[in-house]
XYZ file of C-alpha atoms in Angstrom:
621
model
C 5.121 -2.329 17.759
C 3.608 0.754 16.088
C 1.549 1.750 19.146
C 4.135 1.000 22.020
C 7.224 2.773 19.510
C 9.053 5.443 21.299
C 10.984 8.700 19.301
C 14.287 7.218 20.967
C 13.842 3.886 19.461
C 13.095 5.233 15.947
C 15.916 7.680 15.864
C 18.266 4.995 17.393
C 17.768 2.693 14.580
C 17.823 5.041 11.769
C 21.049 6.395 13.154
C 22.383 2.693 14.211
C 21.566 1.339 10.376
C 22.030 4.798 8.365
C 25.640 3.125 7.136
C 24.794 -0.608 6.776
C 24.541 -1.447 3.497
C 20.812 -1.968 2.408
C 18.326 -2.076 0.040
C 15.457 -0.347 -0.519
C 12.529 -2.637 -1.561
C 14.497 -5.384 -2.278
C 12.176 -7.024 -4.798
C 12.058 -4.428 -6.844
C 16.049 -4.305 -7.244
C 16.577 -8.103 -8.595
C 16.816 -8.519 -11.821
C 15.555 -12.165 -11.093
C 12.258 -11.085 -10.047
C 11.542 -8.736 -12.933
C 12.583 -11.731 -15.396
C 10.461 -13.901 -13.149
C 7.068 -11.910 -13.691
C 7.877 -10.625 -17.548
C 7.976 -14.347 -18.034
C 5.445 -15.574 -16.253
C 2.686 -16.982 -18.835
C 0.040 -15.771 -16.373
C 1.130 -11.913 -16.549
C 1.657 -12.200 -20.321
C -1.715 -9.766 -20.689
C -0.481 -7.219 -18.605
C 2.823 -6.866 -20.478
C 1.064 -6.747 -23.909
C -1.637 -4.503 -22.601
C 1.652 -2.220 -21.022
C 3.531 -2.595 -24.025
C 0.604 -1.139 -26.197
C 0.045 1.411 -23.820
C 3.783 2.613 -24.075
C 3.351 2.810 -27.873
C 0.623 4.506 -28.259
C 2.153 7.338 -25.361
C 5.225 7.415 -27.762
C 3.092 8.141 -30.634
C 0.890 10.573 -29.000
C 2.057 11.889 -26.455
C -0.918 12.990 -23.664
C -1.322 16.898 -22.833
C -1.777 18.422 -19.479
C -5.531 18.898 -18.498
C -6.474 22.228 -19.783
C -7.655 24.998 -16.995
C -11.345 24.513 -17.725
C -11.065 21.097 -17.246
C -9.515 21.514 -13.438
C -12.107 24.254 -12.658
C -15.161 21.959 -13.915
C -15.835 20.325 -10.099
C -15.999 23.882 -8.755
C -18.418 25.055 -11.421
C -20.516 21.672 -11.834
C -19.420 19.667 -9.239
C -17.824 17.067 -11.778
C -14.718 15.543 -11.291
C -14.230 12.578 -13.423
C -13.556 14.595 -16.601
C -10.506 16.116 -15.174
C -9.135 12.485 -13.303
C -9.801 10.948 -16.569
C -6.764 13.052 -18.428
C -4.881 13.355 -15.174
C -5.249 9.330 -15.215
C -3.717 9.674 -19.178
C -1.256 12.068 -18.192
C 0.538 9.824 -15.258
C -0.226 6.534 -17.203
C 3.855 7.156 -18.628
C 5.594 7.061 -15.620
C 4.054 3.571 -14.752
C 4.057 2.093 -18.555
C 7.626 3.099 -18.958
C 9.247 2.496 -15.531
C 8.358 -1.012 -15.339
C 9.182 -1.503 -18.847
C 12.243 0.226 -18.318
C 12.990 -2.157 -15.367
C 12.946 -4.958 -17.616
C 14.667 -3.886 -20.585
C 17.131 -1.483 -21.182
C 15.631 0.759 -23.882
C 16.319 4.147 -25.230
C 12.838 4.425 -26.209
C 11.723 3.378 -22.342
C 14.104 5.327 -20.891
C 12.958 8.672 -22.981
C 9.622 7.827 -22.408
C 9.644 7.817 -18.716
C 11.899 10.970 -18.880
C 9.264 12.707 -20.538
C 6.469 11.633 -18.726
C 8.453 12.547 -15.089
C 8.871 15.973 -16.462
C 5.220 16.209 -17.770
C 4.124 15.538 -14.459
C 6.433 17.827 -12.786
C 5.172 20.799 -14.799
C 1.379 20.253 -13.670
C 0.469 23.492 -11.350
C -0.629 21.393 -8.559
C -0.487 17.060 -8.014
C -3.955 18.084 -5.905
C -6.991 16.752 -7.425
C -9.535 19.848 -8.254
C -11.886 17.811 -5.596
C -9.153 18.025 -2.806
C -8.395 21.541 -3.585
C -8.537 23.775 -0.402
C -9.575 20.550 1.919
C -7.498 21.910 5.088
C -10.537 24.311 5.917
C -13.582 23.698 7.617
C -15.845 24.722 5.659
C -14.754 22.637 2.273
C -15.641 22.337 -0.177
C -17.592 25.289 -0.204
C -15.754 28.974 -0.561
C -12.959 27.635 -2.701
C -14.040 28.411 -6.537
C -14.939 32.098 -6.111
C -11.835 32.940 -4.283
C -9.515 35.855 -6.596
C -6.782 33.845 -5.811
C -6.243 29.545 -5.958
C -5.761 28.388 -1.888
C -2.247 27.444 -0.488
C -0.614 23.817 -1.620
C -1.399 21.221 0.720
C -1.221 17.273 0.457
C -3.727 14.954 -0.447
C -4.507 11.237 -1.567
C -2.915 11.846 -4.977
C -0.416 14.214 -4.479
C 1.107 12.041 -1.639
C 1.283 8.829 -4.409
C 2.792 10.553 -7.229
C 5.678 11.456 -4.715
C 5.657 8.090 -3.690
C 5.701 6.765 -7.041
C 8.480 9.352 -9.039
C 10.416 8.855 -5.414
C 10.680 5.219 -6.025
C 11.156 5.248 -9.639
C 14.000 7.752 -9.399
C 15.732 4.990 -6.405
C 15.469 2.338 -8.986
C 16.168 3.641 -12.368
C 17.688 7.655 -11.523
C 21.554 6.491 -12.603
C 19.644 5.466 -16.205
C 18.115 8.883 -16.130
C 19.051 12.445 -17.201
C 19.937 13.761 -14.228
C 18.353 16.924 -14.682
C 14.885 14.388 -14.627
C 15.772 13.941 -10.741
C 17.004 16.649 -9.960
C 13.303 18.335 -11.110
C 11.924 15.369 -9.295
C 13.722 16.140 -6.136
C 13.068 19.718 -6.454
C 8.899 19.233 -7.043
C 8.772 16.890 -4.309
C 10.664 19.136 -1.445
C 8.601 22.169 -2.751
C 5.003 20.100 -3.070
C 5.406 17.501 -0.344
C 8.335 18.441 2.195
C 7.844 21.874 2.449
C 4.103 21.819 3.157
C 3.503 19.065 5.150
C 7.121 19.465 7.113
C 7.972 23.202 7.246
C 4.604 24.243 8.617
C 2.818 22.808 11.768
C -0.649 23.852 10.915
C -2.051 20.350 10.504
C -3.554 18.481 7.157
C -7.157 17.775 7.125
C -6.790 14.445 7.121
C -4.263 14.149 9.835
C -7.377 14.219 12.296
C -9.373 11.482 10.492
C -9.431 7.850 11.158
C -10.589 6.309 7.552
C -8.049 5.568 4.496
C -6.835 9.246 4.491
C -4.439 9.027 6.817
C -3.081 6.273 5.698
C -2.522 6.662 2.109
C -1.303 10.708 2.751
C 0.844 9.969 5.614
C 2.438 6.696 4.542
C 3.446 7.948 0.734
C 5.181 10.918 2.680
C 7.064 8.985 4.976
C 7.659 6.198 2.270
C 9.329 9.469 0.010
C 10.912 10.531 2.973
C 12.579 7.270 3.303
C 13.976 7.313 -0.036
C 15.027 11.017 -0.973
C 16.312 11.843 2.958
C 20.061 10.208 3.999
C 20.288 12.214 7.410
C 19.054 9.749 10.114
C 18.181 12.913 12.568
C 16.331 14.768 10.005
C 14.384 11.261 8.648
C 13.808 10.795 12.756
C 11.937 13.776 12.758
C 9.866 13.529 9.990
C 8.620 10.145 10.242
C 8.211 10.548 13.700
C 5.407 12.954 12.600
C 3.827 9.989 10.223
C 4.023 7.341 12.729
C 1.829 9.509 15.006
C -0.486 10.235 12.098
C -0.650 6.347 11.420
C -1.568 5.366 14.900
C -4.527 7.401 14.601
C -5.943 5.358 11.594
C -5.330 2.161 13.295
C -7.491 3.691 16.138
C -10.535 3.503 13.316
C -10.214 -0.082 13.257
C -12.249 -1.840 16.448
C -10.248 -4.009 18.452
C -11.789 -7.093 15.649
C -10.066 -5.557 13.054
C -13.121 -3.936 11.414
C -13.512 -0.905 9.692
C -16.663 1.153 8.338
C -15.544 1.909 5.398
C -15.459 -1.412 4.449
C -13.171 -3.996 1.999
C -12.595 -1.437 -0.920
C -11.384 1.454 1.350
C -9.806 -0.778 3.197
C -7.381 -1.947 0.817
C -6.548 1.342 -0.184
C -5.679 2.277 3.501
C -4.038 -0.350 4.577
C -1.892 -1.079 1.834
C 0.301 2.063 1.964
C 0.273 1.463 5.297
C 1.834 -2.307 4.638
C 4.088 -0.799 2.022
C 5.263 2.028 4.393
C 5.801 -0.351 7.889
C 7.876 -2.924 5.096
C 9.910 0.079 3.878
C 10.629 1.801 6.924
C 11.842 -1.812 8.061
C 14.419 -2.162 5.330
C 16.001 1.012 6.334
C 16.248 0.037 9.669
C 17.584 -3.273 9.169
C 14.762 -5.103 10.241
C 15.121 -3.317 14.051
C 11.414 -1.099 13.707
C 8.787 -3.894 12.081
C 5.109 -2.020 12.563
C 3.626 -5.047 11.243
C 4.431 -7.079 14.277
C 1.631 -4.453 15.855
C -0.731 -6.877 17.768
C -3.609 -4.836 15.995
C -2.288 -6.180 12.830
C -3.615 -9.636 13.078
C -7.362 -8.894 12.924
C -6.710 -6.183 10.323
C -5.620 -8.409 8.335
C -8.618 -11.029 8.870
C -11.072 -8.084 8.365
C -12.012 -8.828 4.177
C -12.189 -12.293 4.417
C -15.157 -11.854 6.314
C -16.609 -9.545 3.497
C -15.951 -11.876 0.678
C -19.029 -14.057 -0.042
C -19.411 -15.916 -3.256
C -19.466 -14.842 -7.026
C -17.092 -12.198 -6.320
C -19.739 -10.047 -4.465
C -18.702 -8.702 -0.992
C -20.691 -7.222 2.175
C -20.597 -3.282 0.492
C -21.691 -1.372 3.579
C -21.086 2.270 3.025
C -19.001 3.628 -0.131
C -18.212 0.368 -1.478
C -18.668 -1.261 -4.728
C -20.677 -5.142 -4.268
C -17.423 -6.466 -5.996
C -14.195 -6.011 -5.223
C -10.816 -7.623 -5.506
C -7.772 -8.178 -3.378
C -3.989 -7.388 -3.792
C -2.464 -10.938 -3.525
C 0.682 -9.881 -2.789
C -0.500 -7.826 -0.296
C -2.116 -10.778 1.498
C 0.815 -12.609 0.739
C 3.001 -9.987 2.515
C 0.967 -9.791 5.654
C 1.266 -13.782 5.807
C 4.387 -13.095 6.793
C 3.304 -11.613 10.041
C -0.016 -13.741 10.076
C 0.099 -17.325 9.394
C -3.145 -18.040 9.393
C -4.194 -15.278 6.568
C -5.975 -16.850 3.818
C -5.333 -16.165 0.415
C -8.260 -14.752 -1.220
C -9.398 -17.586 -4.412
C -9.176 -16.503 -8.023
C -12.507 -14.630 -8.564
C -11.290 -12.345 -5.428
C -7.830 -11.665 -6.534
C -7.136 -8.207 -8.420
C -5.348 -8.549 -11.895
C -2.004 -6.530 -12.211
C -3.237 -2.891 -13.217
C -1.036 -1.235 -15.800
C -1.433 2.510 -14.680
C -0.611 2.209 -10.570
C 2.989 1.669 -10.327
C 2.511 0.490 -6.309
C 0.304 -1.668 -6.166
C 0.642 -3.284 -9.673
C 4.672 -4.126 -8.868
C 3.612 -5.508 -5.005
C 1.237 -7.752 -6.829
C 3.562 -9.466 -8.858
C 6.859 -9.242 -7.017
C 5.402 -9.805 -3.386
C 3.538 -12.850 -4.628
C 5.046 -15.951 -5.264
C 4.779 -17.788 -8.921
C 1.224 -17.978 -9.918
C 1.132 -21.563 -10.334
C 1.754 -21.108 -6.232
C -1.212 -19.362 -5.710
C -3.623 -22.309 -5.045
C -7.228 -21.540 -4.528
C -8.134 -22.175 -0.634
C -10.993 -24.596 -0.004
C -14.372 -22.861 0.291
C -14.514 -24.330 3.702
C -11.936 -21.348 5.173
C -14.481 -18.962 3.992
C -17.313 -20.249 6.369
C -16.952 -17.793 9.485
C -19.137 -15.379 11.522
C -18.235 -12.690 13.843
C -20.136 -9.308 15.492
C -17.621 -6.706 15.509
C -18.857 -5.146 18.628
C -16.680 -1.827 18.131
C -17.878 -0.967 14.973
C -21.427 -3.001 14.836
C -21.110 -5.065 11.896
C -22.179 -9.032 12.323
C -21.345 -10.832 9.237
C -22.170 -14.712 9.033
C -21.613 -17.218 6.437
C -23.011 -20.639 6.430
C -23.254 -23.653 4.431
C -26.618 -24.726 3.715
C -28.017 -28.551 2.742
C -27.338 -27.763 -0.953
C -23.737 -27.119 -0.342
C -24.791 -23.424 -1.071
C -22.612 -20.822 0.919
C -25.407 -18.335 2.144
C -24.270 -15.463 4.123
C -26.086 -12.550 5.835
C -24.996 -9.215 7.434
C -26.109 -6.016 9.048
C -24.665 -3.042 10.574
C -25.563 -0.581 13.026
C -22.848 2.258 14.749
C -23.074 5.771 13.630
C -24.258 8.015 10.688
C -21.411 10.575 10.599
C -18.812 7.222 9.600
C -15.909 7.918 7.572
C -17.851 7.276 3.793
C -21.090 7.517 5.604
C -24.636 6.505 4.415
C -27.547 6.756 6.986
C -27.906 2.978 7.363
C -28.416 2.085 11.206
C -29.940 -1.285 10.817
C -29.681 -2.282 7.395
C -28.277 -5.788 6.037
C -27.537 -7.894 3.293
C -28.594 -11.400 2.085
C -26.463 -13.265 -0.076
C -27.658 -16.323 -1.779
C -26.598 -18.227 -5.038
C -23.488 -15.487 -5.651
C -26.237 -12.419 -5.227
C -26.579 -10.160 -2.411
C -30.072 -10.168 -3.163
C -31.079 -8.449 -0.173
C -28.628 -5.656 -0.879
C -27.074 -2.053 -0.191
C -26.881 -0.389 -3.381
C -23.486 1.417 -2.684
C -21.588 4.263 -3.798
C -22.669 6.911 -5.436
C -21.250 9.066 -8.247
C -18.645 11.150 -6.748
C -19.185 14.775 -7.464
C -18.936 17.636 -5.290
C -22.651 17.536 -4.595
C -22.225 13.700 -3.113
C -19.930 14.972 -0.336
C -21.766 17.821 0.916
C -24.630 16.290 3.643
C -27.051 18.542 2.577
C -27.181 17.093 -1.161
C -25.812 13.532 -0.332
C -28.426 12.520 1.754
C -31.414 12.818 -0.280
C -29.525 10.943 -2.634
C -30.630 7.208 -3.095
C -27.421 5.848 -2.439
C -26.606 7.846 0.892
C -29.674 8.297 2.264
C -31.705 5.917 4.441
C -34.505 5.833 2.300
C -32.168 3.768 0.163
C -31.544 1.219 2.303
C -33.188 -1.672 4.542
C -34.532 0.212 6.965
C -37.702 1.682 7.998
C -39.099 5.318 7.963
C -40.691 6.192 11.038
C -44.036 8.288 10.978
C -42.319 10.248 7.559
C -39.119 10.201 9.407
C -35.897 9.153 7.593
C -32.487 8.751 9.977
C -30.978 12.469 10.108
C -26.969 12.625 9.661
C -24.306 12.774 12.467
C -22.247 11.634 15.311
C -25.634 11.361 17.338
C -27.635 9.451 15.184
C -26.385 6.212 16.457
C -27.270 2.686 17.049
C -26.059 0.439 20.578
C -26.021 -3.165 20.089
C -28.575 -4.087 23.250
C -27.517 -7.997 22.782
C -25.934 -10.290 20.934
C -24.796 -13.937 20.630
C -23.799 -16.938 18.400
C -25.095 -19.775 19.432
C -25.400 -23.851 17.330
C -28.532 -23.158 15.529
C -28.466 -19.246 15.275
C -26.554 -15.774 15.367
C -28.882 -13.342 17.736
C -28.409 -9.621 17.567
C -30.896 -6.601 18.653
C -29.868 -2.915 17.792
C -31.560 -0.047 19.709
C -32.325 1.914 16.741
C -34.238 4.939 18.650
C -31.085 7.504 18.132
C -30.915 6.899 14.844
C -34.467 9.014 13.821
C -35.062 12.338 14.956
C -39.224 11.812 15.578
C -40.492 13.799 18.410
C -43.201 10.931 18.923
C -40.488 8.275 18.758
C -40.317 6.798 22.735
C -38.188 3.441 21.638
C -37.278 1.670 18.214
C -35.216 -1.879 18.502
C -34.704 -4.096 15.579
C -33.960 -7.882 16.225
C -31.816 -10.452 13.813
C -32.628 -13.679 14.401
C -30.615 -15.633 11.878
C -31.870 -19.421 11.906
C -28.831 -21.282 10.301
C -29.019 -24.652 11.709
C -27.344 -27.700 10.506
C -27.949 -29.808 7.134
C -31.298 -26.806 6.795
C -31.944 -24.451 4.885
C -31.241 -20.794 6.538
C -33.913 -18.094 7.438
C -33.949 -14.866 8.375
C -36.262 -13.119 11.331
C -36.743 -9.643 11.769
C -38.560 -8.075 14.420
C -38.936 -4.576 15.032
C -40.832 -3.227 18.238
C -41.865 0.897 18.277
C -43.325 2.451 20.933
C -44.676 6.386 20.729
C -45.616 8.950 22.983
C -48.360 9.292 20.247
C -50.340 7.446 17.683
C -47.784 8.140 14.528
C -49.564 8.987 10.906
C -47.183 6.685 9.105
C -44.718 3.679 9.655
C -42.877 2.227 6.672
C -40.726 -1.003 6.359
C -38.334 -0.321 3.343
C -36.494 -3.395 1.924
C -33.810 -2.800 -0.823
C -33.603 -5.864 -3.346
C -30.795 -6.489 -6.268
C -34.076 -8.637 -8.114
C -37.121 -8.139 -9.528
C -39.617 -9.305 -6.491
C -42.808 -11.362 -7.424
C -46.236 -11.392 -5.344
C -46.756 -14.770 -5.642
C -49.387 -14.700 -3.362
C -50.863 -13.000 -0.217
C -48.247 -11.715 1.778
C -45.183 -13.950 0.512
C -43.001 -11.877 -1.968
C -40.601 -13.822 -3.660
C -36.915 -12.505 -4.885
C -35.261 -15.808 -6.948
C -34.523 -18.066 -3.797
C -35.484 -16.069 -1.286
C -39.081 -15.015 -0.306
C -40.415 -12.309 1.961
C -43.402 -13.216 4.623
C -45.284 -10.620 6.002
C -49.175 -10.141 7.878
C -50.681 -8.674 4.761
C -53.983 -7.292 6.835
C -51.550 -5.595 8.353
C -49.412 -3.809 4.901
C -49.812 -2.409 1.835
C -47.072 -3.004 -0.469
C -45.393 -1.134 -3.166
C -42.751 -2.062 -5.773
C -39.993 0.786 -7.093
C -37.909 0.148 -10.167
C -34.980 2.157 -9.559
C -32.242 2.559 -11.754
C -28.802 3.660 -9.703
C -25.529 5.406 -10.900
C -22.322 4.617 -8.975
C -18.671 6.209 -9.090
C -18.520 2.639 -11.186
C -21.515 2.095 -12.805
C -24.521 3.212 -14.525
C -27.712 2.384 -14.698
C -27.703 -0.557 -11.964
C -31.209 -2.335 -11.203
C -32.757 -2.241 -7.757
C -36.268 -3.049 -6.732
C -37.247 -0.906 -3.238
C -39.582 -2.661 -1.885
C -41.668 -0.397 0.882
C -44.590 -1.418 3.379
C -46.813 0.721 4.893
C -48.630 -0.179 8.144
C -52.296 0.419 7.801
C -53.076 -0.072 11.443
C -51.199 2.112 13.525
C -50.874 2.054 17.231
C -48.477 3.479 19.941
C -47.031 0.224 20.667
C -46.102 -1.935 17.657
C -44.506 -4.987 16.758
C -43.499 -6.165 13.722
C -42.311 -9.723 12.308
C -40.506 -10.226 8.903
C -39.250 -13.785 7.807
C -36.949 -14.314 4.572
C -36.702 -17.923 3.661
C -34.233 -19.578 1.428
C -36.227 -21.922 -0.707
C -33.648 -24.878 -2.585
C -35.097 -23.593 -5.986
C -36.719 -20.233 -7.528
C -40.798 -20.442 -7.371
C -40.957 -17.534 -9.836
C -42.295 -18.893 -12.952
């Protein structure tokens, strides 16, 4: 519905429902449900964990970041110091509210007013790294100006309205009401009045990745509950809805996204929590999540769950990640055949993130409901032709889900790494062929002229190879095309015309070819073949392979990594081995072997073959 919605239709049924009586996410306002999940044996951890939180708040309370602390990313590029206390600072409002919603007292109730108004008196809800990000040339120019840059809206600013909008719908008759008044008044002067009151547009409003999503969403979600005139709500969401058809546009018509599983939680769960909002208030008449682009959406992370918890992490994604499950749940609503994700995939309630922690618990059923689907659901394969991803998991004749996947499309991607051709093999719960993911996010890892020599980012950091001392260069046209592909019985078949992706002036034609050998009751294999052709004899050619364990020589030309093992024509290469040790926004200090070979005969036409075989048992001694 989303796409084919008309301003008529909106305003009709905000003016056709603005007197019915309603409520506003109805979950949250029975009393049942919060004595459903405060009893529930299953959350008891989270309430004791909350509880302790809330006590320790009361007992000292948490100051404001100091000044130094906001200006740190502009004078070292750091910004985790600052999120850290910001993180401490908000933690109140979500300790306290939810306490507050399941017990009526004083000490919740002054809690939560004190941690609204600690929040209100911050300068700015903008993150120091989001500072200034309506112009072009961020985030450079920003720090040295005399005076800070005009307000504007981003990721967090747009979820504490959310949030202290929400809180103030459920709880604002148990609260001073000089606490929402200041609410109201911080949010019309932060939110309303800079993203409403002044057509120049947001940054993000132009994007396609989780930006949009999360920004416009909370605003129209706020909107929702702080404005009662239909017209004037018409308006403004009208403005959102337009914003939120662009992100959908991100997604190819399979439902996949670039910025893969994490980022697309984040996205496209304020998306889910604005379409189910916007739907109360209408009475049920506007329901975006009926959207026929919905369905395979939805479907997208199943495909990027493997085994062990570990995920396909293309781009700026942690290898693990975990699923809302009462976000899935919600969206089975409007897709039946949505699988549940099992218990190693499914997030635990988080005590400091008010949204998503109450939609996790209220939006899912009891927990002795959520019954682990059989492994057999998870056995699918797909090439997402729009965005060039093929992911394909198998079972092999141990019973062992294996699972490989690669990626090609474009190296100026929302999250971006330089990673035309690169994939992942996942055996016994390890990508073991792997992409070693994010990086730590400083102000230095966004700017392309820093990120990309970074391991993480850059190409030499991932699975692909480096063409006569030629890495893949950043942009919109360093791209990949998918030249052919098919799934067949016995094998998936894809070949990527990698040539765009390097800027080599002797570089006439670069494909690489997946063969992926998965036939029945046998064990998988993977075939790479990559075929160069020059206008001149190059100096250099390197295959780089990115490994998550230690490989072993065991003997000419067969490297072996656990239960996987690497052929090559070793008259042909000359292999090296790289410990590297990787920091993440997550992490630090993760293992990875790279794994490069260098061609020591070197023509103008070249092809070359690389098998990995799954062996049934580690012959690493």
């Amino acid at each position: 519905m989303l796409r084919q919605l008309t301003f008529r239709q909106l305003k009709n049924a905000l003016e056709e429902t603005q007197h019915l009586p309603r409520s506003l996410y109805a979950e949250a306002n029975s009393s049942d449900n919060w004595r459903r999940i405060r009893e529930d044996v299953n959350y008891s951890e989270f309430w004791c964990s909350l509880e302790e939180e809330a006590a320790q708040l009361l007992e000292n309370p948490i100051r404001a970041p100091l000044f130094t602390e906001f200006t740190l990313f502009g004078d070292t590029g750091d910004r985790a110091i600052y999120q850290s206390k910001r993180d401490q600072l908000y933690a109140g409002i979500h300790a306290f509210s939810m306490l507050a919603m399941t017990e009526d007292k004083l000490e919740w109730k002054t809690g939560l007013e004190n941690a609204i108004w600690n929040v209100c008196n911050e300068y700015t809800w903008v993150l120091p790294a989001h500072v200034g990000l309506y112009r072009n040339d961020y985030p450079n120019g920003i720090w040295d100006q005399p005076a800070p840059p005009r307000e504007t809206v981003d990721l967090l600013s747009a979820m504490t309205a959310f949030t202290l909008a929400e809180t103030v719908h459920l709880l604002g008759d148990r609260l001073h009401p000089w606490v929402v008044h200041r609410v109201n008044e911080e949010i019309d002067r932060r939110i309303f009045q800079v993203y409403f009151h002044d057509a120049t547009p947001q940054n993000w409003e132009l994007k396609t990745n989780n930006w949009p999503a999360v920004c416009s969403a909370s605003i129209g979600a706020t909107a929702i509950y702080m404005i009662d005139d239909s017209e004037k709500l018409a308006g403004m969401l009208w403005r959102v809805i337009g914003v939120l058809r662009n992100y959908l546009s991100g997604f190819d018509e399979q439902g996949a996204t670039p910025e893969g599983p994490a980022y697309w939680q984040y996205g496209f769960s304020h998306f889910v929590y604005f379409a189910e909002l916007l739907k109360e208030r209408t009475d049920g008449r506007i329901s975006l999540l009926t959207d026929e682009k919905v369905e395979p959406i939805s479907k997208f992370p199943q495909f990027c769950m493997l085994t062990g918890g570990k995920v396909v992490n293309f781009s700026d994604s942690a290898d693990e990640v975990t699923l809302n499950s009462g976000l899935i749940h919600r969206l089975q609503h409007y897709v039946p055949s949505l699988q549940l994700p099992i218990e190693e995939y499914r997030m635990s309630p988080v005590p400091g993130n008010w949204l998503d922690s109450t939609r996790q618990m209220l939006w899912s059923p009891s927990m002795e409901l959520l019954i682990s689907e059989n492994d057999e659901e998870r056995l699918q394969e797909k090439v997402f032709t729009g965005n060039q991803w093929v992911i394909s998991k198998v079972r092999d004749s141990r019973g062992r889900i294996i699972a490989f996947a690669a990626k090609g499309g474009h190296n100026e991607e929302p999250h971006n790494h330089n990673d035309l051709g690169h994939f992942i093999l996942h055996v016994d719960g390890q990508n073991v062929l792997a992409d070693i993911g994010l990086g730590r996010y400083t102000k230095q890892y966004f700017q392309p002229r820093f990120r990309y020599e970074m391991i993480n980012a850059g190409s030499h950091g991932h699975s692909v190879p480096i063409v006569d001392g030629c890495r893949q260069g950043f942009g919109t046209s360093y791209r990949s095309e998918i030249l052919y592909s098919q799934i067949s019985e016995d094998n998936v078949q894809v070949v990527m015309d990698l040539t765009k992706a390097y800027d080599c002036g002797s570089l006439e034609c670069l494909t690489r070819e997946f063969v992926w050998e998965r036939p029945l009751h046998k064990i998988p294999q993977l075939v790479i073949t990559d075929r160069a052709t020059f206008s001149n004899t190059p100096l250099t050619f390197q295959e780089v392979f990115i490994s998550s364990v230690r490989p072993q020589v065991t003997s000419s030309g067969r490297l072996q990594m656990n239960t996987v093992t690497l052929l090559y024509n070793p008259e042909k290469w000359e292999i090296e081995i790289e410990h590297i040790w990787v920091d993440s926004h997550y992490k630090t200090g993760t293992p990875f072997y790279r794994i490069v070979l260098n061609r020591t005969q070197l023509e103008r036409e070249m092809i070359f073959e690389f098998r990995f075989e799954m062996s049934e048992r580690s012959e690493c001694k």
